[in-house]
Coordinates of C-alpha atoms in Angstrom, one line a residue:
Chain A
X16 CA 0.0 0.0 0.0
X17 CA 1.2 3.5 -0.8
X18 CA 1.8 6.0 1.9
X19 CA -0.2 9.2 2.4
X20 CA 1.5 12.5 2.8
X21 CA 0.0 15.4 4.6
X22 CA 1.5 18.9 4.8
X23 CA -0.1 21.5 7.1
X24 CA 0.9 25.1 6.9
X25 CA 4.5 24.2 6.1
X26 CA 6.9 27.1 6.0
X27 CA 10.7 26.9 5.5
X28 CA 13.1 29.8 5.9
X29 CA 16.8 29.6 5.1
X30 CA 19.3 31.9 6.7
X31 CA 21.7 33.3 4.2
X32 CA 24.4 36.0 4.5
X33 CA 21.9 38.3 2.7
X34 CA 19.1 37.7 5.2
X35 CA 16.4 35.1 5.6
X36 CA 14.9 33.6 2.5
X37 CA 11.4 32.0 2.6
X38 CA 11.7 29.0 0.3
X39 CA 8.4 27.4 1.1
X40 CA 5.5 29.6 2.4
X41 CA 2.5 28.2 4.2
X42 CA 2.0 25.1 2.1
X43 CA -0.8 22.7 2.9
X44 CA -1.5 19.7 0.7
X45 CA -2.5 16.0 0.8
X46 CA -1.2 13.2 -1.3
X47 CA -3.4 10.1 -1.3
X48 CA -2.3 6.5 -1.1
X49 CA -1.1 5.1 -4.4
X50 CA -1.5 8.5 -6.1
X51 CA 1.0 10.0 -8.6
X52 CA 1.1 13.6 -7.6
X53 CA 2.9 16.3 -9.5
X54 CA 4.5 19.3 -8.1
X55 CA 5.4 21.8 -10.8
X56 CA 7.1 25.1 -10.7
X57 CA 10.0 27.1 -12.2
X58 CA 13.4 26.8 -10.6
X59 CA 13.5 28.6 -7.3
X60 CA 9.8 28.1 -6.8
X61 CA 10.6 26.0 -3.7
X62 CA 9.6 22.6 -5.0
X63 CA 13.0 20.9 -4.2
X64 CA 12.8 22.2 -0.7
X65 CA 9.2 21.0 -0.4
X66 CA 10.2 17.5 -1.3
X67 CA 13.0 17.5 1.2
X68 CA 10.6 18.6 3.9
X69 CA 8.5 15.5 3.0
X70 CA 11.3 13.0 3.8
X71 CA 12.7 15.0 6.7
X72 CA 16.0 16.0 5.0
X73 CA 14.9 19.6 5.9
X74 CA 12.9 20.5 9.0
X75 CA 10.1 23.1 8.6
X76 CA 10.4 26.5 10.3
X77 CA 6.7 26.1 11.1
X78 CA 3.9 23.7 10.2
X79 CA 3.9 20.0 10.2
X80 CA 4.5 17.0 7.9
X81 CA 2.9 13.6 8.4
X82 CA 3.6 10.4 6.5
X83 CA 0.8 7.8 6.7
X84 CA -0.7 9.8 9.5
X85 CA 2.5 9.9 11.6
X86 CA 3.8 13.4 12.2
X87 CA 7.5 13.4 11.5
X88 CA 8.1 17.1 12.2
X89 CA 10.0 17.5 15.5
X90 CA 11.4 13.9 15.5
X91 CA 15.0 13.7 16.5
X92 CA 17.5 12.8 13.7
X93 CA 17.8 9.2 15.0
X94 CA 14.1 8.6 14.6
X95 CA 13.9 10.3 11.3
X96 CA 16.4 7.9 9.8
X97 CA 14.0 4.9 9.7
X98 CA 11.4 7.2 8.2
X99 CA 13.7 8.2 5.4
X100 CA 14.7 4.6 4.9
X101 CA 11.1 3.9 4.0
X102 CA 10.9 6.7 1.4
X103 CA 12.6 6.2 -1.9
X104 CA 14.3 9.2 -3.5
X105 CA 15.2 9.7 -7.2
X106 CA 17.6 12.5 -8.0
X107 CA 18.0 14.6 -11.1
X108 CA 21.8 14.0 -11.1
X109 CA 21.3 10.3 -10.2
X110 CA 23.8 10.6 -7.3
X111 CA 25.2 7.1 -7.8
X112 CA 28.3 6.0 -6.0
X113 CA 31.1 5.9 -8.5
X114 CA 33.1 3.5 -6.3
X115 CA 30.4 0.8 -6.4
X116 CA 29.0 -1.3 -9.2
X117 CA 25.4 -1.1 -10.3
X118 CA 24.6 -4.0 -8.0
X119 CA 26.5 -2.3 -5.2
X120 CA 24.6 0.9 -5.7
X121 CA 21.2 -0.8 -5.7
X122 CA 22.1 -2.9 -2.7
X123 CA 23.4 0.1 -0.7
X124 CA 20.2 1.1 1.0
X125 CA 19.7 -2.6 1.9
X126 CA 23.2 -2.5 3.6
X127 CA 22.1 0.6 5.5
X128 CA 18.9 -1.2 6.5
X129 CA 21.0 -4.1 7.8
X130 CA 19.8 -6.7 5.3
X131 CA 22.1 -9.8 5.2
X132 CA 24.1 -10.5 2.1
X133 CA 22.1 -13.3 0.6
X134 CA 18.7 -11.5 0.9
X135 CA 20.4 -8.5 -0.5
X136 CA 21.7 -10.3 -3.6
X137 CA 18.3 -11.8 -4.2
X138 CA 16.6 -8.4 -3.9
X139 CA 19.2 -6.6 -6.1
X140 CA 18.7 -9.2 -8.9
X141 CA 14.9 -8.8 -8.6
X142 CA 15.2 -5.0 -8.9
X143 CA 17.7 -5.0 -11.8
X144 CA 15.3 -7.3 -13.6
X145 CA 12.5 -4.9 -12.9
X146 CA 14.3 -1.9 -14.4
X147 CA 15.8 -4.0 -17.2
X148 CA 19.5 -3.8 -16.3
X149 CA 20.2 -7.4 -15.1
X150 CA 23.1 -7.6 -17.6
X151 CA 24.7 -4.4 -16.1
X152 CA 25.0 -5.6 -12.5
X153 CA 28.8 -5.7 -12.4
X154 CA 29.4 -2.5 -14.4
X155 CA 30.2 0.9 -12.8
X156 CA 28.0 3.9 -13.2
X157 CA 30.5 5.8 -15.4
X158 CA 30.0 3.0 -18.0
X159 CA 26.3 3.7 -18.2
X160 CA 24.2 6.1 -20.3
X161 CA 22.1 8.8 -18.5
X162 CA 18.9 6.8 -18.9
X163 CA 20.5 3.7 -17.5
X164 CA 21.9 5.6 -14.6
X165 CA 18.5 6.9 -13.7
X166 CA 17.1 3.4 -14.0
X167 CA 19.7 2.3 -11.5
X168 CA 18.6 5.3 -9.4
X169 CA 15.0 4.1 -9.5
X170 CA 16.0 0.5 -8.6
X171 CA 18.0 1.9 -5.7
X172 CA 15.1 4.0 -4.6
X173 CA 12.8 1.0 -4.7
X174 CA 15.2 -1.4 -2.9
X175 CA 13.7 -1.1 0.6
X176 CA 10.2 -1.6 -0.8
X177 CA 9.2 2.0 0.1
X178 CA 5.5 3.0 0.3
X179 CA 6.5 6.5 -1.0
X180 CA 8.7 7.5 -3.8
X181 CA 10.0 11.1 -4.3
X182 CA 11.3 12.0 -7.8
X183 CA 13.1 15.3 -7.8
X184 CA 13.4 16.4 -11.5
X185 CA 14.1 12.7 -12.3
X186 CA 14.0 13.3 -16.0
X187 CA 15.4 16.8 -16.3
X188 CA 18.9 15.6 -17.2
X189 CA 17.7 13.2 -19.9
X190 CA 16.8 13.5 -23.6
X191 CA 13.1 13.2 -24.6
X192 CA 13.3 9.5 -25.6
X193 CA 15.0 8.4 -22.4
X194 CA 12.6 10.6 -20.4
X195 CA 9.7 8.5 -21.8
X196 CA 11.5 5.3 -20.7
X197 CA 12.1 6.6 -17.2
X198 CA 8.5 7.9 -16.9
X199 CA 7.2 4.5 -18.0
X200 CA 9.3 2.9 -15.4
X201 CA 7.9 5.2 -12.7
X202 CA 4.4 4.5 -13.9
X203 CA 5.1 0.7 -13.8
X204 CA 6.4 1.1 -10.2
X205 CA 3.1 2.8 -9.3
X206 CA 0.9 0.2 -11.1
X207 CA 2.6 -2.9 -9.9
X208 CA 3.9 -2.0 -6.5
X209 CA 1.2 0.5 -5.5
X210 CA 3.8 3.0 -4.3
X211 CA 2.7 6.6 -3.9
X212 CA 4.8 8.9 -6.1
X213 CA 5.5 12.6 -5.7
X214 CA 7.0 13.9 -9.0
X215 CA 8.8 17.3 -8.8
X216 CA 9.3 18.8 -12.2
X217 CA 9.3 22.0 -14.3
X218 CA 7.9 20.1 -17.4
X219 CA 4.2 20.1 -17.8
X220 CA 4.6 17.2 -20.3
X221 CA 5.9 15.0 -17.4
X222 CA 2.8 16.0 -15.3
X223 CA 0.4 15.2 -18.2
X224 CA 2.1 11.9 -18.9
X225 CA 2.3 10.6 -15.3
X226 CA 0.3 12.4 -12.7
X227 CA -3.4 12.3 -11.7
X228 CA -3.2 15.5 -9.6
X229 CA -0.9 18.4 -9.6
X230 CA 0.1 21.3 -7.4
X231 CA 1.6 24.4 -9.1
X232 CA 4.2 26.3 -7.0
X233 CA 5.3 29.9 -7.4
X234 CA 7.6 31.8 -5.0
X235 CA 7.2 29.2 -2.2
X236 CA 3.4 29.1 -2.5
X237 CA 1.1 26.4 -3.9
X238 CA -1.0 28.7 -6.1
X239 CA -3.2 26.1 -7.7
X240 CA -3.9 22.4 -7.1
X241 CA -6.3 19.9 -8.6
X242 CA -6.8 17.0 -10.9
X243 CA -4.4 17.3 -13.9
X244 CA -7.2 17.3 -16.4
X245 CA -9.0 20.2 -14.7
X246 CA -5.8 22.2 -14.4
X247 CA -5.1 21.7 -18.1
X248 CA -8.6 22.4 -19.2
X249 CA -9.2 25.4 -17.0
X250 CA -6.0 26.9 -15.6
X251 CA -6.7 29.6 -13.1
X252 CA -3.4 31.4 -12.6
X253 CA -1.1 33.0 -15.2
X254 CA 1.8 30.7 -14.1
X255 CA -0.4 27.7 -14.6
X256 CA -1.5 28.9 -18.0
X257 CA 2.1 29.3 -19.0
X258 CA 2.9 25.8 -17.9
X259 CA -0.1 24.4 -19.7
X260 CA 0.9 26.3 -22.8
X261 CA 4.3 24.6 -22.8
X262 CA 2.6 21.2 -23.0
X263 CA -0.3 22.1 -25.2
X264 CA 0.5 24.2 -28.3
X265 CA -3.2 24.4 -29.3
X266 CA -3.8 28.0 -28.7
X267 CA -2.1 30.6 -31.0
X268 CA 0.2 33.2 -29.5
X269 CA -0.1 36.9 -30.6
X270 CA 2.4 36.6 -33.4
X271 CA 0.6 33.5 -34.7
X272 CA -2.8 35.2 -34.6
X273 CA -1.3 38.1 -36.6
X274 CA -0.1 35.8 -39.3
X275 CA -3.4 33.9 -39.3
X276 CA -5.2 37.2 -39.9
X277 CA -2.9 37.9 -42.8
X278 CA -3.6 34.5 -44.4
X279 CA -7.3 34.3 -43.7
X280 CA -9.7 37.1 -44.3
X281 CA -12.7 35.5 -42.4
X282 CA -13.6 35.7 -38.7
X283 CA -11.0 33.8 -36.6
X284 CA -12.0 32.2 -33.4
X285 CA -10.5 29.6 -31.0
X286 CA -12.9 27.0 -29.6
X287 CA -11.9 24.9 -26.6
X288 CA -12.4 21.2 -26.9
X289 CA -12.9 19.2 -23.6
X290 CA -14.7 16.0 -22.9
X291 CA -17.5 18.1 -21.3
X292 CA -18.7 19.6 -24.6
X293 CA -18.8 16.6 -26.9
X294 CA -15.4 17.2 -28.4
X295 CA -15.1 18.7 -31.9
X296 CA -18.3 17.1 -33.1
X297 CA -20.2 19.9 -31.4
X298 CA -18.4 22.4 -33.5
X299 CA -19.0 20.6 -36.8
X300 CA -22.6 20.1 -35.9
X301 CA -23.2 23.8 -35.0
X302 CA -21.4 25.0 -38.2
X303 CA -23.8 22.9 -40.3
X304 CA -26.8 24.1 -38.3
X305 CA -26.0 27.8 -38.8
X306 CA -24.8 27.4 -42.4
X307 CA -21.4 28.8 -41.7
X308 CA -18.2 27.5 -43.3
X309 CA -15.4 26.7 -40.8
X310 CA -11.9 25.8 -41.8
X311 CA -9.5 24.6 -39.1
X312 CA -6.4 26.8 -39.4
X313 CA -4.5 26.1 -36.1
X314 CA -4.6 23.9 -33.0
X315 CA -5.1 20.3 -32.1
X316 CA -6.7 17.9 -29.7
X317 CA -4.6 15.7 -27.4
X318 CA -5.3 13.3 -24.5
X319 CA -4.7 14.3 -20.9
X320 CA -5.4 11.6 -18.3
X321 CA -7.0 9.5 -21.1
X322 CA -9.5 12.3 -21.9
X323 CA -9.6 14.6 -24.9
X324 CA -8.4 18.1 -24.5
X325 CA -7.4 20.9 -26.9
X326 CA -8.4 23.9 -28.9
X327 CA -9.2 24.4 -32.5
X328 CA -8.8 27.8 -34.2
X329 CA -11.1 28.1 -37.2
X330 CA -11.8 30.7 -39.9
X331 CA -15.5 31.3 -40.1
X332 CA -17.0 32.4 -43.4
X333 CA -20.7 33.2 -43.7
X334 CA -23.4 35.8 -42.9
X335 CA -22.4 38.1 -40.0
X336 CA -25.6 37.4 -38.3
X337 CA -25.2 33.6 -38.6
X338 CA -21.7 33.9 -37.3
X339 CA -22.9 35.9 -34.2
X340 CA -25.6 33.4 -33.5
X341 CA -23.1 30.5 -33.9
X342 CA -20.7 32.1 -31.5
X343 CA -23.3 32.8 -28.8
X344 CA -24.5 29.2 -29.1
X345 CA -21.0 27.8 -28.8
X346 CA -20.3 30.0 -25.8
X347 CA -23.1 28.3 -23.9
X348 CA -21.1 24.9 -24.3
X349 CA -17.5 25.8 -24.3
X350 CA -14.8 28.5 -24.1
X351 CA -14.6 30.6 -27.2
X352 CA -11.9 33.2 -27.9
X353 CA -12.7 35.7 -30.7
X354 CA -9.7 37.0 -32.6
X355 CA -11.8 39.2 -35.0
X356 CA -10.9 39.7 -38.6
X357 CA -8.1 41.3 -40.5
X358 CA -10.2 44.5 -40.8
X359 CA -11.5 44.4 -37.2
X360 CA -8.9 42.6 -35.1
X361 CA -9.7 41.9 -31.4
X362 CA -6.8 41.7 -29.0
X363 CA -7.1 38.2 -27.6
X364 CA -3.7 37.6 -25.9
X365 CA -2.2 38.9 -22.7
X366 CA 0.7 41.4 -22.4
X367 CA 3.3 38.6 -22.9
X368 CA 1.6 37.5 -26.1
X369 CA 0.4 34.3 -24.5
X370 CA -3.2 33.1 -25.2
X371 CA -5.6 34.4 -22.6
Chain B
X11 CA 82.7 5.6 -0.6
X12 CA 84.8 5.8 2.5
X13 CA 85.6 8.1 5.4
X14 CA 89.2 7.6 6.3
X15 CA 89.7 3.9 6.4
X16 CA 86.0 3.2 7.2
X17 CA 83.6 2.1 4.4
X18 CA 80.5 4.3 4.6
X19 CA 78.1 1.8 2.9
X20 CA 77.0 0.0 6.1
X21 CA 76.4 3.5 7.6
X22 CA 74.4 4.5 4.6
X23 CA 72.2 1.4 4.8
X24 CA 71.7 2.0 8.5
X25 CA 70.7 5.6 7.7
X26 CA 68.3 4.4 5.0
X27 CA 66.7 2.0 7.5
X28 CA 66.3 4.8 10.0
X29 CA 64.7 7.0 7.3
X30 CA 62.3 4.3 6.3
X31 CA 61.4 3.7 10.0
X32 CA 60.8 7.4 10.6
X33 CA 58.8 7.8 7.4
X34 CA 56.6 4.7 7.8
X35 CA 55.9 5.1 11.5
X36 CA 55.1 8.8 10.9
X37 CA 52.9 8.0 7.9
X38 CA 51.0 5.5 10.0
X39 CA 50.5 7.7 13.0
X40 CA 50.2 11.0 11.3
X41 CA 48.2 9.6 8.4
X42 CA 45.6 8.0 10.6
X43 CA 45.3 10.9 13.1
X44 CA 45.3 13.3 10.1
X45 CA 42.5 11.4 8.5
X46 CA 40.4 11.7 11.6
X47 CA 41.3 15.4 12.0
X48 CA 40.6 16.1 8.3
X49 CA 37.2 14.3 8.6
X50 CA 36.5 16.4 11.7
X51 CA 37.3 19.6 9.8
X52 CA 35.1 18.6 6.9
X53 CA 32.1 17.3 8.8
X54 CA 31.9 20.0 11.4
X55 CA 32.1 22.8 8.8
X56 CA 28.9 24.8 8.6
X57 CA 26.1 23.1 6.7
X58 CA 27.9 19.7 6.6
X59 CA 27.1 16.4 8.2
X60 CA 28.0 17.2 11.8
X61 CA 27.9 21.0 11.5
X62 CA 29.3 22.4 14.7
X63 CA 30.8 25.9 14.7
X64 CA 32.8 25.8 18.0
X65 CA 34.4 22.4 17.2
X66 CA 35.3 23.5 13.7
X67 CA 36.7 26.8 15.0
X68 CA 39.0 25.0 17.5
X69 CA 40.1 22.3 15.0
X70 CA 40.8 24.9 12.3
X71 CA 42.7 27.1 14.7
X72 CA 45.0 24.2 15.9
X73 CA 45.8 23.3 12.3
X74 CA 46.4 27.0 11.3
X75 CA 48.7 27.6 14.2
X76 CA 50.9 24.5 13.7
X77 CA 51.0 24.3 9.9
X78 CA 53.0 27.4 9.1
X79 CA 55.8 26.7 11.6
X80 CA 59.0 25.7 9.7
X81 CA 59.6 22.1 10.7
X82 CA 63.2 22.7 11.6
X83 CA 62.1 25.2 14.2
X84 CA 59.1 23.1 15.3
X85 CA 61.3 20.1 16.0
X86 CA 63.6 22.1 18.4
X87 CA 60.7 23.9 20.0
X88 CA 59.0 20.6 20.7
X89 CA 62.1 19.1 22.3
X90 CA 61.1 19.4 26.0
X91 CA 57.8 17.7 25.2
X92 CA 59.5 15.1 23.0
X93 CA 61.7 14.2 25.9
X94 CA 58.7 13.8 28.2
X95 CA 56.8 11.7 25.8
X96 CA 59.5 9.5 24.2
X97 CA 62.1 9.7 27.0
X98 CA 64.9 10.6 24.6
X99 CA 66.0 13.7 22.7
X100 CA 67.8 12.1 19.7
X101 CA 67.5 9.2 17.3
X102 CA 64.6 8.2 15.1
X103 CA 62.2 7.7 18.0
X104 CA 62.7 11.3 19.2
X105 CA 62.2 12.5 15.6
X106 CA 59.0 10.5 15.0
X107 CA 57.1 12.5 17.7
X108 CA 57.2 16.0 16.2
X109 CA 57.1 14.5 12.7
X110 CA 53.8 12.8 13.6
X111 CA 52.3 15.9 14.9
X112 CA 53.3 17.9 11.8
X113 CA 52.2 15.1 9.5
X114 CA 48.8 14.9 11.3
X115 CA 48.2 18.6 10.6
X116 CA 49.4 18.4 7.1
X117 CA 47.3 15.3 6.4
X118 CA 44.2 16.9 7.8
X119 CA 44.3 19.6 5.1
X120 CA 45.0 17.1 2.3
X121 CA 42.1 15.0 3.5
X122 CA 39.8 18.0 3.9
X123 CA 40.6 19.3 0.4
X124 CA 40.0 16.0 -1.3
X125 CA 36.6 15.4 0.3
X126 CA 35.4 18.9 -0.1
X127 CA 35.5 18.2 -3.8
X128 CA 33.0 15.3 -3.3
X129 CA 29.6 15.8 -4.8
X130 CA 27.3 16.8 -1.9
X131 CA 24.5 14.9 -3.8
X132 CA 26.1 11.6 -2.8
X133 CA 25.9 12.5 0.9
X134 CA 22.4 13.7 0.5
X135 CA 21.5 10.4 -1.3
X136 CA 22.9 8.4 1.6
X137 CA 21.1 10.6 4.1
X138 CA 17.9 10.1 2.2
X139 CA 18.4 6.3 2.7
X140 CA 18.5 6.8 6.4
X141 CA 22.3 6.3 6.8
X142 CA 23.9 7.6 10.0
X143 CA 26.8 10.1 9.8
X144 CA 29.4 7.5 10.8
X145 CA 28.2 5.1 8.1
X146 CA 28.2 7.9 5.5
X147 CA 31.8 8.7 6.4
X148 CA 32.9 5.1 6.2
X149 CA 30.9 3.9 3.2
X150 CA 30.4 7.0 1.1
X151 CA 32.9 9.7 1.8
X152 CA 36.1 7.6 2.2
X153 CA 35.4 5.1 -0.7
X154 CA 34.3 7.9 -3.0
X155 CA 37.4 10.0 -2.3
X156 CA 39.8 7.1 -2.2
X157 CA 41.6 7.7 -5.5
X158 CA 42.5 11.4 -4.7
X159 CA 43.2 10.4 -1.1
X160 CA 45.8 7.8 -2.2
X161 CA 47.5 10.5 -4.3
X162 CA 47.3 12.9 -1.3
X163 CA 49.0 10.3 0.9
X164 CA 51.7 9.8 -1.7
X165 CA 52.3 13.5 -1.7
X166 CA 52.4 13.3 2.1
X167 CA 55.0 10.5 1.9
X168 CA 57.3 12.8 0.0
X169 CA 56.7 15.6 2.6
X170 CA 57.5 13.2 5.5
X171 CA 60.7 12.1 3.7
X172 CA 61.6 15.8 3.5
X173 CA 60.8 16.2 7.2
X174 CA 62.9 13.1 8.1
X175 CA 65.9 14.7 6.4
X176 CA 65.5 17.8 8.6
X177 CA 65.4 15.5 11.7
X178 CA 69.1 15.0 10.9
X179 CA 69.7 18.5 12.1
X180 CA 68.8 17.5 15.6
X181 CA 70.7 14.2 15.5
X182 CA 67.6 12.3 14.5
X183 CA 69.5 9.9 12.4
X184 CA 68.5 8.8 8.9
X185 CA 69.8 9.9 5.4
X186 CA 69.6 13.6 6.2
X187 CA 71.8 13.1 9.3
X188 CA 74.1 11.0 7.2
X189 CA 74.4 13.6 4.5
X190 CA 75.2 16.3 7.0
X191 CA 77.7 14.4 9.2
X192 CA 79.6 12.5 6.5
X193 CA 79.0 14.8 3.5
X194 CA 78.5 18.4 4.4
X195 CA 80.6 18.6 7.5
X196 CA 83.6 16.8 5.8
X197 CA 83.3 18.6 2.4
X198 CA 82.6 15.2 0.9
X199 CA 80.2 16.0 -1.9
X200 CA 80.1 12.4 -3.3
X201 CA 78.6 11.3 0.0
X202 CA 76.0 14.0 -0.1
X203 CA 75.1 13.2 -3.7
X204 CA 74.8 9.5 -2.9
X205 CA 72.4 10.3 0.0
X206 CA 70.4 12.6 -2.3
X207 CA 70.3 9.8 -4.9
X208 CA 69.0 7.3 -2.4
X209 CA 66.3 9.7 -1.3
X210 CA 65.3 10.3 -4.9
X211 CA 65.0 6.6 -5.5
X212 CA 62.8 6.2 -2.3
X213 CA 60.5 9.0 -3.4
X214 CA 60.3 7.7 -6.9
X215 CA 59.3 4.3 -5.7
X216 CA 56.7 5.7 -3.4
X217 CA 55.2 7.9 -6.2
X218 CA 55.1 4.9 -8.5
X219 CA 53.3 2.7 -6.0
X220 CA 50.8 5.6 -5.2
X221 CA 50.1 6.2 -8.9
X222 CA 49.5 2.5 -9.5
X223 CA 47.1 2.2 -6.5
X224 CA 45.2 5.3 -7.4
X225 CA 44.8 4.2 -11.0
X226 CA 43.5 0.9 -9.8
X227 CA 41.0 2.5 -7.5
X228 CA 39.9 5.1 -10.1
X229 CA 39.7 2.3 -12.7
X230 CA 41.7 4.3 -15.3

């Protein structure tokens, strides 16, 4: 069974020569058993500190952290060690011991836990099999590729059969293809072993591929949290919209809108597609109903959490009155952004040129 | 190589034996104590494993006070204490005492410098696994820094050999003493050169062994 994590009003200040810095500011969140929970933010948002507060590598300045209902805040270092031993940690830079073989690295947490040699060897073989590196057992980390190193890192993190796995930018040092392999491996660990996973990342694509819920961090705060689909479909905060925009390229930016207006003389609108509004069939059906021609000129539909999501930008050609009726009808079902026409453009992006 | 009617070869071999005795005993005592002191300096430094400002301050102060003293002055300044501890004021045993202290201090800096270069991520990873500070020192810090540490100790061997030659100045015996008594003081340059040659051979051999060991540990 996966562990639960519960943070209540957690704040962390760091003393620096330039004064105190608040890395995490009054964060409360709950991660359910067996959940894959994403924590996304730009660098410096406080997410790495947050994850180190969860396994007690850092102690909160105020607030409390509980793992599986047990409050770990305030525990002395000696009693924190067994807690940490039950939490796997995957690092961005892998942090493998160069003086030990792959098997030695994977077996290291078992040594720390006092597991005897024979049980250790058995478990290491099992883990290397799980991550697909059985043939690399006697190699050293510097003989492996980045993706292989991270698979060793994951095997090591899973060695003590943890109920919680923390992945701190686990794929940020990897190329896109290897990233996919490592994410698949994390997903498999969650499916087969039921381990709860907290994924720290600055890549929305990682969140959309792996997580069921997400918390967005900015300047130490969690500014938005919710199911990944909801956050993608209806981001509330500018920072969230920017993150969603990096994963979905379905809405045109200001410069794209300008070029679309040059190429297409008709009325240009962007229609959101979610699983709530019958997907793109609604658009097709309404166009036919009002006798308006619509050509898709930008956008796309993708799957988030196995549900359709996207936006289609279409050029509408027809009677002005029919177009107005069509738009007000569509607005009752979904989010519509009107870019106007080349003659009468409507400013539809924010000051950064990002879609509003 | 003679002095009057006496052949100096047996004297040279005895001196070589004394040098090797001084160097190896000092390397053993100073190397071990220096390893502990160096680990103490590293781990008690602010933000590190056993971060402790007063302890670090004291350790750092001791090292900084002793290190800059020229060894030739240190060895004579220590003489009263040497007599108390070893019961003698000359010969290799008397030289080993101040040599070990100076070697401890020198080693501590070599050890500290080599482990400061370690990736802090490795220590964090071990902490995240629930490892205790002692275990981290023994199973992460030392094994990960072993290659550079071996080279550091090889460097130390050369430094101690240098120190042992200065021990000759206070009748400590060894090759330095031999070169001064039979070479310098009797204007016999051949004797001095031979003593220098023997020291060069000893240092070269030590460097060779150190390089081979380090290469094996670093797998290069």
